[in-house]
Tab-separated table of C-alpha atoms in Angstrom:
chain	number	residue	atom	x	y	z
A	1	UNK	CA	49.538	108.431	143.440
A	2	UNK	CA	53.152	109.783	142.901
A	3	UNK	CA	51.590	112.938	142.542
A	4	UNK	CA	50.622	112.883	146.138
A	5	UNK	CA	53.317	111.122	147.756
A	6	UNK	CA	55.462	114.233	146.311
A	7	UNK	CA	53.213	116.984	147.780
A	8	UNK	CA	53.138	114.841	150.847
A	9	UNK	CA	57.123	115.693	151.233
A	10	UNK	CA	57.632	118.882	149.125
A	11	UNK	CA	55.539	122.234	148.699
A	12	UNK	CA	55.915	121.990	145.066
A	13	UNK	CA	54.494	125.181	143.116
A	14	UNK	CA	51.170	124.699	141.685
A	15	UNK	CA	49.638	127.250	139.140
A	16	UNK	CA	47.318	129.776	141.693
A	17	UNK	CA	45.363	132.872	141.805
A	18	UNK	CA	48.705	135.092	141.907
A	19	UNK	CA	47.941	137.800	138.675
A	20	UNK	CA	51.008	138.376	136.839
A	21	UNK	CA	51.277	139.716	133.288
A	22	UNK	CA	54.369	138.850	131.084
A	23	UNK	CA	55.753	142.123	131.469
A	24	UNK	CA	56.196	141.221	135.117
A	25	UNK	CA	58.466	138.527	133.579
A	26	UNK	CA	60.861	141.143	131.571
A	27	UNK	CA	63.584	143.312	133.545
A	28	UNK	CA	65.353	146.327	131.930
A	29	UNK	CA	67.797	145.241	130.044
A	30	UNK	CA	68.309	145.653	126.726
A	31	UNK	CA	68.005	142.049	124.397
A	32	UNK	CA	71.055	141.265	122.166
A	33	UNK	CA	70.373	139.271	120.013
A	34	UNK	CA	69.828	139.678	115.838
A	35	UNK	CA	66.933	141.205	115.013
A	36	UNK	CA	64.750	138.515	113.356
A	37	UNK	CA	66.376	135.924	115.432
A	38	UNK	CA	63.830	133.052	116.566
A	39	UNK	CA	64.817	133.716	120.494
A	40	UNK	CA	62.616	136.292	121.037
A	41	UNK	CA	59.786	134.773	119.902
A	42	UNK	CA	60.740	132.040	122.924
A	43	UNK	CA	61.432	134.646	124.832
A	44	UNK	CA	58.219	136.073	124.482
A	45	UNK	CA	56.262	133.120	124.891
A	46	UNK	CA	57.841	131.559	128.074
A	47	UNK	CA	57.466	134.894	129.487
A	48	UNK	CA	53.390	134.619	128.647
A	49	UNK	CA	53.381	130.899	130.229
A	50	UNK	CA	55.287	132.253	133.491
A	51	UNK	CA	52.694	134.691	133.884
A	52	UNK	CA	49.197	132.491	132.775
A	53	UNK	CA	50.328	129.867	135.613
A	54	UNK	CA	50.184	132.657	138.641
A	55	UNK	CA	52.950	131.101	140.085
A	56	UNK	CA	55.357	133.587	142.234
A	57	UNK	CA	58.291	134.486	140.298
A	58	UNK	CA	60.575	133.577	143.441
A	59	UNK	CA	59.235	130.385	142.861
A	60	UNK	CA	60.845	129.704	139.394
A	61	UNK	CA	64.650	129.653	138.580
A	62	UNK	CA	66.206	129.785	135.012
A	63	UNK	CA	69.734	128.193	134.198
A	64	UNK	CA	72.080	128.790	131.378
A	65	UNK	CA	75.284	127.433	129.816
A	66	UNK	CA	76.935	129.600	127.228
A	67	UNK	CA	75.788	130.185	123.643
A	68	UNK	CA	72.974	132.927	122.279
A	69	UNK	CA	70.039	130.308	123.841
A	70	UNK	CA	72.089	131.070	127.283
A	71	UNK	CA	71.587	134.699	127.612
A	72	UNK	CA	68.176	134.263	128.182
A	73	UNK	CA	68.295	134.091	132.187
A	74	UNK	CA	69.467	138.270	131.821
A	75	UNK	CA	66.274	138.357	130.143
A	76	UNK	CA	64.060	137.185	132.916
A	77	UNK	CA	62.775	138.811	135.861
A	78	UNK	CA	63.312	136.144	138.122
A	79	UNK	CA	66.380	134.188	139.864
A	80	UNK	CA	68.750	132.584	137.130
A	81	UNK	CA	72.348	131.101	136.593
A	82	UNK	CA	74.376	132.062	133.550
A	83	UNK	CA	76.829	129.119	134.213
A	84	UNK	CA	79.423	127.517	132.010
A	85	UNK	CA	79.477	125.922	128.444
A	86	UNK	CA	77.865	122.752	128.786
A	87	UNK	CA	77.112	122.775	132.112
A	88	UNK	CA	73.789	123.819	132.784
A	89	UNK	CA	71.990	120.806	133.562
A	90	UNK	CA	74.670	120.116	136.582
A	91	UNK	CA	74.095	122.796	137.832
A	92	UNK	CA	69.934	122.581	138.083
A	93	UNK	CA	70.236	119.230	138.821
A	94	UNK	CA	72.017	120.577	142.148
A	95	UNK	CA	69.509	123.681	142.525
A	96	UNK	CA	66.472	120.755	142.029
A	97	UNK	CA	67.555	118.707	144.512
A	98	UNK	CA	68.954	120.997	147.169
A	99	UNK	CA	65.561	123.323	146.421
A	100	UNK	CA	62.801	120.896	145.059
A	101	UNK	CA	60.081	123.177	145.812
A	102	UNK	CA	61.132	125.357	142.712
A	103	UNK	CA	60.420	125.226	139.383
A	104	UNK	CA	64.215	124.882	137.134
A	105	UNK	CA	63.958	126.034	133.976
A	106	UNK	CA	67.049	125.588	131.740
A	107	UNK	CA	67.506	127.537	128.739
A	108	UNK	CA	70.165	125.582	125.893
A	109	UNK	CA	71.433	125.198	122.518
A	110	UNK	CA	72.170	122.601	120.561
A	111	UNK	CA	76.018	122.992	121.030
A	112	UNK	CA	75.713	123.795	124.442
A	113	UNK	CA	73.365	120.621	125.026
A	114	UNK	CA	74.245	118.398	122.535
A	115	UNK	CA	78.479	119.154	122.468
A	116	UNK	CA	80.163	119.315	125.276
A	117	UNK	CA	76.934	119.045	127.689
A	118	UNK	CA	75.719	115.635	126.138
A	119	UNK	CA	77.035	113.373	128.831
A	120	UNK	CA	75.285	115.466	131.077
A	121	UNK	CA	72.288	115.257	128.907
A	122	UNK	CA	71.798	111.803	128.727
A	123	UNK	CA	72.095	111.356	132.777
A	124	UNK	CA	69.787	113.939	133.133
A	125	UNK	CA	67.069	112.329	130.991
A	126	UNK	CA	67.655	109.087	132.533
A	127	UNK	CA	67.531	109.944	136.216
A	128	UNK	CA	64.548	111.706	135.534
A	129	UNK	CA	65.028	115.121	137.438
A	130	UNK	CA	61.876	117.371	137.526
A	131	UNK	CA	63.793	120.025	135.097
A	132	UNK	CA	62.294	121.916	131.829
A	133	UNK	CA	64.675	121.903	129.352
A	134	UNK	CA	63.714	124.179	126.247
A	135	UNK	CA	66.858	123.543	123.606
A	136	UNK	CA	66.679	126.169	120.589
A	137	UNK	CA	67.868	123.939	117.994
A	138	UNK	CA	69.319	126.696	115.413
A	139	UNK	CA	71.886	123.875	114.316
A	140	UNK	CA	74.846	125.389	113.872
A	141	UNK	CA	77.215	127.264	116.620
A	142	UNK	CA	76.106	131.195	115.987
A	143	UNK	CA	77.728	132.668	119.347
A	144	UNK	CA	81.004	131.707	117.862
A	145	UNK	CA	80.473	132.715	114.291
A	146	UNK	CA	79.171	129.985	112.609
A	147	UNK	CA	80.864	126.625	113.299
A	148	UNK	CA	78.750	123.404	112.646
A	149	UNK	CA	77.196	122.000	115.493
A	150	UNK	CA	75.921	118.209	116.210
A	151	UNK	CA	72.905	118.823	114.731
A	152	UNK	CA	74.248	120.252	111.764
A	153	UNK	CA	73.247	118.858	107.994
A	154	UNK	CA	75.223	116.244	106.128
A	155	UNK	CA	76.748	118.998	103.613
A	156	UNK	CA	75.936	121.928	105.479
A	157	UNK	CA	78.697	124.785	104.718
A	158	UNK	CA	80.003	126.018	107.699
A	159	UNK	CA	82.878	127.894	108.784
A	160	UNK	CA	84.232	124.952	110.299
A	161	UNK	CA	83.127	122.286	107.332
A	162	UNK	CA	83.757	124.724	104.296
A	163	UNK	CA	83.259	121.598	101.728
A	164	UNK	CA	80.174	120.153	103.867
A	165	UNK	CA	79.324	118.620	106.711
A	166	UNK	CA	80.034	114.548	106.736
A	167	UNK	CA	79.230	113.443	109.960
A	168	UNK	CA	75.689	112.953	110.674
A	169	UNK	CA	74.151	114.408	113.063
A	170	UNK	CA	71.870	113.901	116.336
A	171	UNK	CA	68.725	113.918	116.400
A	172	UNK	CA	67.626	115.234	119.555
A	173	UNK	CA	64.185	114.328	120.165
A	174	UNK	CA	65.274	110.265	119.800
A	175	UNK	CA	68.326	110.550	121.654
A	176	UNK	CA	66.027	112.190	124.877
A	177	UNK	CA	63.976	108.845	124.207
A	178	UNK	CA	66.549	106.818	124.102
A	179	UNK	CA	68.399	108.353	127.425
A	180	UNK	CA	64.516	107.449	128.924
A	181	UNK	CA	63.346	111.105	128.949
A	182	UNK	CA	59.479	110.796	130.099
A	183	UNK	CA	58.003	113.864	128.469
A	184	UNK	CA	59.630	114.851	124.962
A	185	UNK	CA	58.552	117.405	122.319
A	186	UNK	CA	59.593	119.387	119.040
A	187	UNK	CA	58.124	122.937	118.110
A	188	UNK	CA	59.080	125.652	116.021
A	189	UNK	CA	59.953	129.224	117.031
A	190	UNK	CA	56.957	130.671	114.841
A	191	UNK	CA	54.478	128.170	116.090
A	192	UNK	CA	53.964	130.301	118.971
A	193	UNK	CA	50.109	128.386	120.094
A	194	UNK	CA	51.372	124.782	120.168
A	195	UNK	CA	54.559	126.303	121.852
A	196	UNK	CA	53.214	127.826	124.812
A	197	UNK	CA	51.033	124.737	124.701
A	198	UNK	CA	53.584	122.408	125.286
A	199	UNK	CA	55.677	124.938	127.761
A	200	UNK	CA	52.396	124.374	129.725
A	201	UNK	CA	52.086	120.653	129.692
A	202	UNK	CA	55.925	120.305	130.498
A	203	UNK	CA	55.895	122.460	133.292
A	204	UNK	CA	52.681	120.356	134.714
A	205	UNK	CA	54.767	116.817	133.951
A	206	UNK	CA	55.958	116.219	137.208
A	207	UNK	CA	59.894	115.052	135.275
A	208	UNK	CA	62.371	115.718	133.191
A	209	UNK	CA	60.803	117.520	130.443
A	210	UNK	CA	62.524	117.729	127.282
A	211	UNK	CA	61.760	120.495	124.763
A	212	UNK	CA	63.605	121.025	120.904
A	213	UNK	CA	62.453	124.025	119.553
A	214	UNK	CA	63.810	124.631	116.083
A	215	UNK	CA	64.836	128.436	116.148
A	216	UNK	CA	66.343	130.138	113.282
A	217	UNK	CA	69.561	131.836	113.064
A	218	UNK	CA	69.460	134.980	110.523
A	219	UNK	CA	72.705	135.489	110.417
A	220	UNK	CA	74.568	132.368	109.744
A	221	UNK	CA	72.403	129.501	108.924
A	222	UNK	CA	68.929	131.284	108.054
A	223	UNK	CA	65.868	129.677	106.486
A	224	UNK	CA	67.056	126.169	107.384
A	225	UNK	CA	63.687	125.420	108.833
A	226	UNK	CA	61.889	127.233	106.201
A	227	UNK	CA	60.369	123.676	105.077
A	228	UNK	CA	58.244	123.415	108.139
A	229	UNK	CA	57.561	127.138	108.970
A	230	UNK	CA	56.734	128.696	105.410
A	231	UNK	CA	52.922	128.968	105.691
A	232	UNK	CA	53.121	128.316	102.108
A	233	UNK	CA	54.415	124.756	102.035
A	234	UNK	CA	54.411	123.639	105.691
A	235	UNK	CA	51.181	122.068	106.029
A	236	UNK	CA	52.513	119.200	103.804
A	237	UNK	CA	55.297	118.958	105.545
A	238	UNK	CA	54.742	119.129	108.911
A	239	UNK	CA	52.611	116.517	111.081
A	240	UNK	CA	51.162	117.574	114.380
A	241	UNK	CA	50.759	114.946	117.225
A	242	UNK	CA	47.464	115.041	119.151
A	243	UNK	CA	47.437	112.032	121.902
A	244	UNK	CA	44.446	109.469	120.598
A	245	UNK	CA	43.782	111.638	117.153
A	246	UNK	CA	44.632	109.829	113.999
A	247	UNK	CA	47.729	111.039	111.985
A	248	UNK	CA	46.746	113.329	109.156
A	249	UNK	CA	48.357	116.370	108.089
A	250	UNK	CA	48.461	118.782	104.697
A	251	UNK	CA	46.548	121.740	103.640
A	252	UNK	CA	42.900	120.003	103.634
A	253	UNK	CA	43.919	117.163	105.759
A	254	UNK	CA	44.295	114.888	102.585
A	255	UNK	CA	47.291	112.804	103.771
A	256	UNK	CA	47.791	110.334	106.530
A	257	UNK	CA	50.631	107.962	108.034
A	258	UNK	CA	49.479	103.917	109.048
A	259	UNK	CA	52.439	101.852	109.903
A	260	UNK	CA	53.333	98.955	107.864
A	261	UNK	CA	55.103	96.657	110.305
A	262	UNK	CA	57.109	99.161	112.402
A	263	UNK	CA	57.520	101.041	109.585
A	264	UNK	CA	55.480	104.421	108.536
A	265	UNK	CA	54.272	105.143	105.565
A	266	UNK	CA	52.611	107.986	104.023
A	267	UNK	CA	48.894	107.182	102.615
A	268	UNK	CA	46.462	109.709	100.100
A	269	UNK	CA	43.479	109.682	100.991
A	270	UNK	CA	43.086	110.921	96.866
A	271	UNK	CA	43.678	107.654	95.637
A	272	UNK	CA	40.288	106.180	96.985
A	273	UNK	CA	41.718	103.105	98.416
A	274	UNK	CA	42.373	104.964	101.672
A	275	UNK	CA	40.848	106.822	104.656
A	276	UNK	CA	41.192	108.398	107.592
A	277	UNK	CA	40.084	105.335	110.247
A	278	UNK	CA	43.762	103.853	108.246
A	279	UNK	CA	45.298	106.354	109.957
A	280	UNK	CA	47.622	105.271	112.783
A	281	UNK	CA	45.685	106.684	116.122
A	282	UNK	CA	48.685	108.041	118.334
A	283	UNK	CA	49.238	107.172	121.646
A	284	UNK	CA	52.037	109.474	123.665
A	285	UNK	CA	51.877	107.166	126.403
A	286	UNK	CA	53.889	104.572	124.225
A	287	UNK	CA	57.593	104.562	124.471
A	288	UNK	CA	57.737	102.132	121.546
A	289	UNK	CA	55.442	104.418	119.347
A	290	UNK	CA	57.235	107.517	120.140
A	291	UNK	CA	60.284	106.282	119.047
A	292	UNK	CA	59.169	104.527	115.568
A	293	UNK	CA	57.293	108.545	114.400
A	294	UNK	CA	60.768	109.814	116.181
A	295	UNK	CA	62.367	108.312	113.186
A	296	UNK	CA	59.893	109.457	110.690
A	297	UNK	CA	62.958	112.365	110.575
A	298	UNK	CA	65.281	110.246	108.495
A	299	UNK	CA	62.668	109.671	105.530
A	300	UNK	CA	62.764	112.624	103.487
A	301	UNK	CA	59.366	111.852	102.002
A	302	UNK	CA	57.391	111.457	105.160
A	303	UNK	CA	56.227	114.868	107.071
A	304	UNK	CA	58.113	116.039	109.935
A	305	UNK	CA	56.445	115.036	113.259
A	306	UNK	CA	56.211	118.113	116.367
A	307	UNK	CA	54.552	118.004	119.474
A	308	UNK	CA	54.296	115.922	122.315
A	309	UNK	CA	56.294	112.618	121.609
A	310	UNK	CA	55.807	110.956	125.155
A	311	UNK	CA	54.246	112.342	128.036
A	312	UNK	CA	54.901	109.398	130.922
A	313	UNK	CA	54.924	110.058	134.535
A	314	UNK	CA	57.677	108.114	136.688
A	315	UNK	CA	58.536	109.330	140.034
A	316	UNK	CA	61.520	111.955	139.730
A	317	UNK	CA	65.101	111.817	140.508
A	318	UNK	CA	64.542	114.544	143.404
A	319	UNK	CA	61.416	112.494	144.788
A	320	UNK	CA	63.260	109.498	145.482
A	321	UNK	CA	66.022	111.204	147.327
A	322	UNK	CA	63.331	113.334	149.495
A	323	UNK	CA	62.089	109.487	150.036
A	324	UNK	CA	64.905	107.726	150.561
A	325	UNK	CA	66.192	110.772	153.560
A	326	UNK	CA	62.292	110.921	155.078
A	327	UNK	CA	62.796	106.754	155.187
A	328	UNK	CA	66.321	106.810	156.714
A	329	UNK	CA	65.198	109.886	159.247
A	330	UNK	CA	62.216	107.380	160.522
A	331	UNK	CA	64.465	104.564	160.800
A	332	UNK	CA	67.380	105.929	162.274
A	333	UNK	CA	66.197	109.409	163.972
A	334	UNK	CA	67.654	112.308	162.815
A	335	UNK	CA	71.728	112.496	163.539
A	336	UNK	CA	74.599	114.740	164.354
A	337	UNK	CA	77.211	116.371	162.297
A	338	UNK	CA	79.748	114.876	164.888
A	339	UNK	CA	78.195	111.273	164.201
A	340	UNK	CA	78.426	111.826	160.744
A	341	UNK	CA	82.304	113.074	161.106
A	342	UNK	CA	82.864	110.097	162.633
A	343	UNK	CA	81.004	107.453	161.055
A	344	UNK	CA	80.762	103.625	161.732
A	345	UNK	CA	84.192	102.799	162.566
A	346	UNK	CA	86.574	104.813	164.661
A	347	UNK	CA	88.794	104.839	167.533
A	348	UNK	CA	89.479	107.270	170.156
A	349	UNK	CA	93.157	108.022	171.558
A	350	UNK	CA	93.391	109.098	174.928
């Protein structure tokens, strides 16, 4: 229904018969960043999305703030902002709603997003503009030489924290759920399937889409996701979300999570006292649910979770102001500049 209400007011894009490859997504320019770094494998996969939707490129729009994340609009061969530190979602918030038949794509970091653009973060998830946000999560500040960051380890050695970090950090997957972020999800750079996947779905969730992906830095804080990218150990430590499949993860599938309470716990299917239909069956349609796995990243004996945490669908920020001018326009007719100038109360002097 909201889906159809929208296209009744805006031409929003929809994936067509336009045949692109991602080369028609790359321009000439030369990409600076380290070699190994885990931005080109976004890069190279948002490029590969752009170009399986058939969209026209004039019909997408990339924004940036400032960090190594926010070169990425140079990168693309399409219409982009490199705009100021921290304030990239202000500024596709204003390109949305002034131009709702594009596609916004903002391109972040986790200082740029979670620093000094959090405020903006948290408004954005909660008004719900149709935006998709894809924050490389590399925690620590590597444009600037290697300053902790708000996602930064308790004891991480930084230039900035040379005896350890002691503030804890954010965890941005539950702070987009609890800002009210409809569609949320975690990926790493080298889990290039599941992240073109889920560039797919949140381009299609008509929302603010909110994507972490974790993306190493070589240079100043390399291997920190190692845990959950190794091939060699990451299938114990890494659980997958599927909407309505049961939670199991490991090599062989040998380990599950059920919830005691609100609380999950990790069950072996080894032991003979458990199975699979145990499992907790998940559900990314509950807020509730996607909040108590969310927190599954706090218990250092329980997998990490990535994927799709919540996919809702609540009419967007943009919607509601196309709504609110179409209902006013009907009401009222459509007005002047002069009677606007003017407004309800003034005088005239002769």
């Amino acid at each position: 229904m909201v889906k159809n209400l929208i296209d009744e007011i805006i031409n929003i894009p929809h994936e067509g018969p336009i045949e692109y490859t991602a080369k028609d997504f790359k321009n000439d320019l030369d990409v600076r960043w380290c070699p190994g770094c885990g931005n080109y494998s976004i890069l190279a996969q948002l490029q590969k999305v752009l170009a399986d939707l058939g969209v026209a490129r004039e019909d997408f729009a990339i924004i940036s703030g400032i960090g190594c994340s926010s070169r990425f609009p140079y990168y693309m061969n399409l219409y982009g902002v490199h705009g100021i530190h921290g304030r990239a979602l202000p500024i596709a918030s204003g390109l949305k709603i002034a131009r709702p038949d594009l596609s916004v794509w903002v391109a972040t970091g986790d200082g740029d997003n979670m620093s000094i653009g959090g405020n903006h973060f948290i408004h954005a998830c909660r008004r719900n503009i149709d935006l998709n946000v894809c924050m490389f999560n590399n925690e620590i500040y590597s444009l600037t030489k290697g300053q902790y960051s708000p996602t930064s380890r308790v004891g991480q050695k930084t230039k900035s924290s040379p005896y350890g970090v002691i503030d804890d950090p954010f965890d941005p997957v539950l702070l987009a759920l609890g800002a009210g972020a409809p569609f949320v999800a975690r990926v790493s750079d080298k889990d290039v399937a599941l992240l073109r996947e889920i560039m797919k779905q949140g381009y299609r969730h008509k929302g603010f889409s909110f994507l972490e992906v974790y993306s190493n830095c070589v240079i100043f804080n390399d291997g920190s996701f190692n845990i959950f990218t190794n091939k060699e150990i990451k299938d114990e430590n890494t659980l997958y979300l599927e909407h309505a499949k049961p939670l199991v993860f490991g090599k062989n599938m040998e380990f599950g999570i059920k919830l005691d309470g609100f609380k999950p716990v990790l069950i072996d299917f080894a032991d003979g006292k458990s199975s699979i239909d145990d499992c907790l069956v998940y559900d990314n349609k509950d807020r509730v649910l996607a909040n108590i796995v969310a927190n599954m990243v706090y218990d250092m004996d329980l997998p990490r979770p990535v994927g799709v945490f919540l996919d809702l669908e609540r009419p967007s920020y943009e919607f509601k102001v196309l709504e609110q001018i179409k209902y006013e326009k009907e009401k009222k007719g459509v007005g002047t500049i002069e009677e606007l100038l003017k407004g309800e109360n003034y005088w005239v002097i002769d």
